[in-house]
XYZ file of N, CA, C and O in Angstrom:
372
model
N 108.883 117.189 61.626
C 109.383 116.049 62.360
C 110.677 116.445 63.068
O 111.529 117.111 62.502
N 110.812 116.013 64.338
C 111.974 116.380 65.137
C 113.057 115.338 64.979
O 112.810 114.144 65.056
N 114.255 115.824 64.772
C 115.384 114.920 64.612
C 116.097 114.780 65.950
O 116.385 115.758 66.620
N 116.343 113.532 66.349
C 117.013 113.270 67.612
C 118.481 113.015 67.325
O 118.840 112.174 66.507
N 119.317 113.773 68.018
C 120.755 113.599 67.838
C 121.371 113.234 69.177
O 120.916 113.660 70.227
N 122.412 112.488 69.124
C 123.119 112.083 70.321
C 124.241 113.074 70.573
O 125.171 113.185 69.787
N 124.137 113.799 71.681
C 125.148 114.809 71.976
C 126.008 114.423 73.169
O 126.611 115.267 73.803
N 126.034 113.143 73.504
C 126.836 112.689 74.630
C 128.303 112.726 74.246
O 128.721 112.131 73.262
N 129.059 113.453 75.059
C 130.494 113.548 74.801
C 131.225 112.639 75.770
O 130.939 112.619 76.956
N 132.160 111.912 75.253
C 132.964 111.024 76.078
C 134.255 111.742 76.409
O 135.000 112.138 75.509
N 134.551 111.961 77.705
C 135.782 112.670 78.058
C 137.005 111.821 77.767
O 136.979 110.602 77.879
N 138.050 112.502 77.397
C 139.299 111.804 77.127
C 139.947 111.403 78.445
O 139.847 112.113 79.433
N 140.622 110.269 78.472
C 141.274 109.841 79.708
C 142.321 110.847 80.162
O 143.188 111.240 79.392
N 142.208 111.270 81.448
C 143.188 112.202 81.997
C 143.003 113.621 81.516
O 143.809 114.484 81.828
N 141.950 113.917 80.805
C 141.797 115.241 80.227
C 141.162 116.262 81.147
O 141.823 117.158 81.645
N 139.862 116.123 81.446
C 139.138 117.182 82.133
C 139.207 117.087 83.654
O 138.900 118.036 84.332
N 139.587 115.973 84.210
C 139.551 115.829 85.661
C 140.925 116.004 86.310
O 141.123 115.590 87.433
N 141.855 116.661 85.640
C 143.186 116.824 86.206
C 143.203 117.801 87.368
O 143.934 117.631 88.322
N 142.368 118.833 87.357
C 142.379 119.849 88.391
C 141.625 119.452 89.646
O 141.768 120.085 90.681
N 140.828 118.402 89.607
C 140.031 118.006 90.755
C 140.804 117.021 91.623
O 141.481 116.144 91.129
N 140.643 117.196 92.950
C 141.271 116.266 93.876
C 140.244 115.219 94.288
O 139.083 115.547 94.503
N 140.642 113.953 94.417
C 139.683 112.922 94.839
C 139.282 113.112 96.295
O 140.079 113.557 97.120
N 138.027 112.766 96.619
C 137.552 112.854 97.993
C 138.124 111.704 98.804
O 138.333 110.616 98.299
N 138.337 111.963 100.073
C 138.893 110.921 100.935
C 137.917 110.463 102.006
O 138.317 110.080 103.078
N 136.611 110.530 101.747
C 135.668 110.003 102.709
C 134.778 111.049 103.338
O 133.957 110.728 104.173
N 134.936 112.294 103.012
C 134.052 113.325 103.525
C 134.196 113.530 105.019
O 135.292 113.614 105.553
N 133.072 113.608 105.742
C 133.078 113.890 107.173
C 133.612 112.725 107.991
O 134.158 112.921 109.063
N 133.444 111.502 107.494
C 133.886 110.339 108.265
C 135.404 110.293 108.408
O 135.911 109.770 109.376
N 136.110 110.831 107.452
C 137.569 110.773 107.511
C 138.113 111.686 108.593
O 139.220 111.505 109.063
N 137.343 112.668 109.050
C 137.814 113.621 110.045
C 137.664 113.105 111.467
O 138.246 113.653 112.378
N 136.849 112.065 111.670
C 136.633 111.530 112.999
C 137.596 110.385 113.264
O 137.980 109.661 112.365
N 137.924 110.218 114.537
C 138.786 109.116 114.928
C 138.014 107.820 114.995
O 136.781 107.789 114.921
N 138.723 106.711 115.167
C 138.052 105.411 115.196
C 137.092 105.261 116.381
O 136.050 104.649 116.256
N 137.410 105.836 117.544
C 136.514 105.729 118.685
C 135.241 106.540 118.474
O 134.151 106.115 118.864
N 135.369 107.702 117.846
C 134.187 108.518 117.570
C 133.281 107.828 116.566
O 132.053 107.860 116.697
N 133.878 107.174 115.567
C 133.067 106.439 114.586
C 132.382 105.245 115.230
O 131.232 104.934 114.928
N 133.070 104.565 116.155
C 132.488 103.433 116.860
C 131.327 103.891 117.745
O 130.280 103.249 117.788
N 131.509 105.019 118.426
C 130.429 105.555 119.267
C 129.230 105.943 118.405
O 128.078 105.698 118.784
N 129.481 106.535 117.256
C 128.394 106.892 116.349
C 127.666 105.646 115.873
O 126.432 105.626 115.804
N 128.416 104.611 115.572
C 127.825 103.347 115.133
C 126.885 102.792 116.196
O 125.759 102.398 115.918
N 127.314 102.769 117.466
C 126.474 102.242 118.538
C 125.269 103.137 118.799
O 124.184 102.646 119.104
N 125.424 104.450 118.672
C 124.271 105.345 118.822
C 123.238 105.081 117.735
O 122.031 105.107 117.985
N 123.703 104.811 116.530
C 122.784 104.510 115.434
C 122.080 103.172 115.664
O 120.900 103.020 115.336
N 122.783 102.196 116.234
C 122.166 100.900 116.548
C 121.048 101.089 117.564
O 119.936 100.577 117.401
N 121.314 101.847 118.629
C 120.304 102.077 119.658
C 119.109 102.826 119.070
O 117.946 102.502 119.360
N 119.364 103.806 118.216
C 118.271 104.556 117.595
C 117.407 103.660 116.720
O 116.179 103.777 116.711
N 118.024 102.733 115.993
C 117.255 101.820 115.145
C 116.460 100.829 115.996
O 115.335 100.484 115.663
N 117.042 100.359 117.098
C 116.333 99.413 117.956
C 115.127 100.058 118.627
O 114.156 99.383 118.942
N 115.172 101.359 118.860
C 114.013 102.051 119.432
C 112.869 102.144 118.439
O 111.721 102.303 118.832
N 113.159 102.049 117.152
C 112.117 102.117 116.124
C 111.401 100.774 115.935
O 110.336 100.731 115.346
N 111.985 99.694 116.444
C 111.439 98.360 116.229
C 110.145 98.194 117.008
O 110.047 98.603 118.169
N 109.147 97.588 116.373
C 107.902 97.250 117.050
C 108.057 95.822 117.554
O 108.035 94.871 116.774
N 108.225 95.681 118.859
C 108.465 94.379 119.442
C 107.153 93.634 119.620
O 106.139 94.222 119.994
N 107.128 92.315 119.362
C 105.880 91.557 119.518
C 105.531 91.373 120.997
O 106.411 91.341 121.855
N 104.233 91.206 121.257
C 103.801 90.900 122.616
C 104.128 89.446 122.923
O 104.509 88.672 122.048
N 103.947 89.069 124.192
C 104.245 87.687 124.584
C 103.334 86.709 123.845
O 103.767 85.644 123.419
N 102.062 87.072 123.668
C 101.126 86.195 122.967
C 101.512 86.058 121.496
O 101.484 84.958 120.935
N 101.878 87.158 120.851
C 102.307 87.089 119.452
C 103.563 86.239 119.319
O 103.690 85.432 118.385
N 104.484 86.420 120.247
C 105.732 85.660 120.188
C 105.481 84.166 120.346
O 106.058 83.357 119.607
N 104.596 83.786 121.259
C 104.306 82.361 121.423
C 103.565 81.813 120.204
O 103.806 80.672 119.789
N 102.692 82.629 119.598
C 102.005 82.194 118.379
C 102.996 81.984 117.248
O 102.960 80.951 116.560
N 103.875 82.943 117.043
C 104.877 82.825 115.968
C 105.779 81.622 116.199
O 106.110 80.889 115.269
N 106.184 81.409 117.457
C 107.061 80.285 117.780
C 106.376 78.957 117.500
O 106.977 78.048 116.909
N 105.113 78.848 117.898
C 104.400 77.585 117.661
C 104.179 77.348 116.166
O 104.290 76.203 115.699
N 103.926 78.396 115.410
C 103.763 78.236 113.958
C 105.063 77.740 113.334
O 105.060 76.831 112.494
N 106.171 78.302 113.760
C 107.472 77.880 113.210
C 107.762 76.435 113.584
O 108.215 75.645 112.742
N 107.505 76.055 114.826
C 107.777 74.679 115.251
C 106.907 73.695 114.478
O 107.388 72.650 114.008
N 105.618 74.002 114.309
C 104.726 73.122 113.551
C 105.197 73.008 112.105
O 105.237 71.910 111.524
N 105.577 74.119 111.497
C 106.054 74.106 110.119
C 107.309 73.245 109.980
O 107.419 72.435 109.048
N 108.236 73.387 110.904
C 109.475 72.605 110.850
C 109.181 71.120 111.011
O 109.766 70.277 110.303
N 108.271 70.763 111.913
C 107.915 69.359 112.102
C 107.288 68.793 110.827
O 107.589 67.659 110.419
N 106.414 69.574 110.178
C 105.797 69.115 108.930
C 106.848 68.902 107.847
O 106.836 67.876 107.146
N 107.802 69.815 107.722
C 108.849 69.672 106.709
C 109.737 68.468 107.024
O 110.121 67.716 106.119
N 110.046 68.249 108.305
C 110.849 67.075 108.682
C 110.110 65.789 108.308
O 110.712 64.851 107.764
N 108.821 65.740 108.590
C 108.039 64.549 108.249
C 108.003 64.339 106.736
O 108.127 63.195 106.262
N 107.836 65.408 105.983
C 107.817 65.302 104.524
C 109.143 64.768 103.979
O 109.169 63.864 103.141
N 110.233 65.305 104.466
C 111.551 64.843 104.017
C 111.768 63.389 104.423
O 112.313 62.595 103.644
N 111.325 63.010 105.631
C 111.467 61.627 106.075
C 110.700 60.672 105.164
O 111.216 59.631 104.763
N 109.455 61.027 104.835
C 108.638 60.158 103.976
C 109.271 60.018 102.601
O 109.362 58.907 102.049
N 109.727 61.132 102.026
C 110.358 61.072 100.700
C 111.631 60.229 100.755
O 111.878 59.381 99.885
N 112.453 60.443 101.784
C 113.701 59.693 101.911
C 113.432 58.209 102.115
O 114.077 57.365 101.480
N 112.485 57.881 102.973
C 112.150 56.480 103.223
C 111.605 55.823 101.952
O 111.976 54.700 101.620
N 110.743 56.540 101.239
C 110.191 56.006 99.991
C 111.263 55.760 98.953
O 111.293 54.706 98.297
N 112.165 56.709 98.775
C 113.246 56.519 97.797
C 114.196 55.401 98.217
O 114.705 54.668 97.371
N 114.411 55.251 99.539
C 115.256 54.150 100.021
C 114.628 52.805 99.683
O 115.323 51.880 99.213
N 113.330 52.682 99.908
C 112.646 51.424 99.595
C 112.644 51.146 98.093
O 112.799 50.003 97.670
N 112.480 52.174 97.275
C 112.534 51.991 95.822
C 113.927 51.517 95.410
O 114.083 50.607 94.578
N 114.982 52.108 95.969
C 116.343 51.697 95.632
C 116.617 50.262 96.083
O 117.301 49.511 95.398
N 116.102 49.880 97.247
C 116.267 48.489 97.693
C 115.567 47.526 96.745
O 116.089 46.446 96.458
N 114.392 47.904 96.285
C 113.644 47.053 95.377
C 114.333 46.962 94.004
O 114.407 45.878 93.414
N 114.852 48.071 93.514
C 115.484 48.093 92.175
C 116.828 47.365 92.205
O 117.140 46.560 91.347
N 117.667 47.664 93.198
C 119.031 47.122 93.218
C 119.175 45.899 94.116
O 120.262 45.354 94.229
N 118.131 45.487 94.765
C 118.174 44.250 95.543
C 118.660 44.469 96.901
O 119.341 44.143 97.661
């Protein structure tokens, strides 16, 4: 039978990491703010090129589905609100 032992060592505070210097951001810290901004916009354009844009027919279908769904939810909330209002009028006079 194999015996399992825990060999995890907990480092003492301030002990083993005294010789290491903390990182200050890697490659990003070496670039200026304008270079980082330009990189950000290049990445945005690259991501937008990956997007699969819907056709006009798909867009109109999606829009009509959303509008119908919203109208149904509005009607449902109206009916519930009107019903509860009438119940409160009946209960409290």
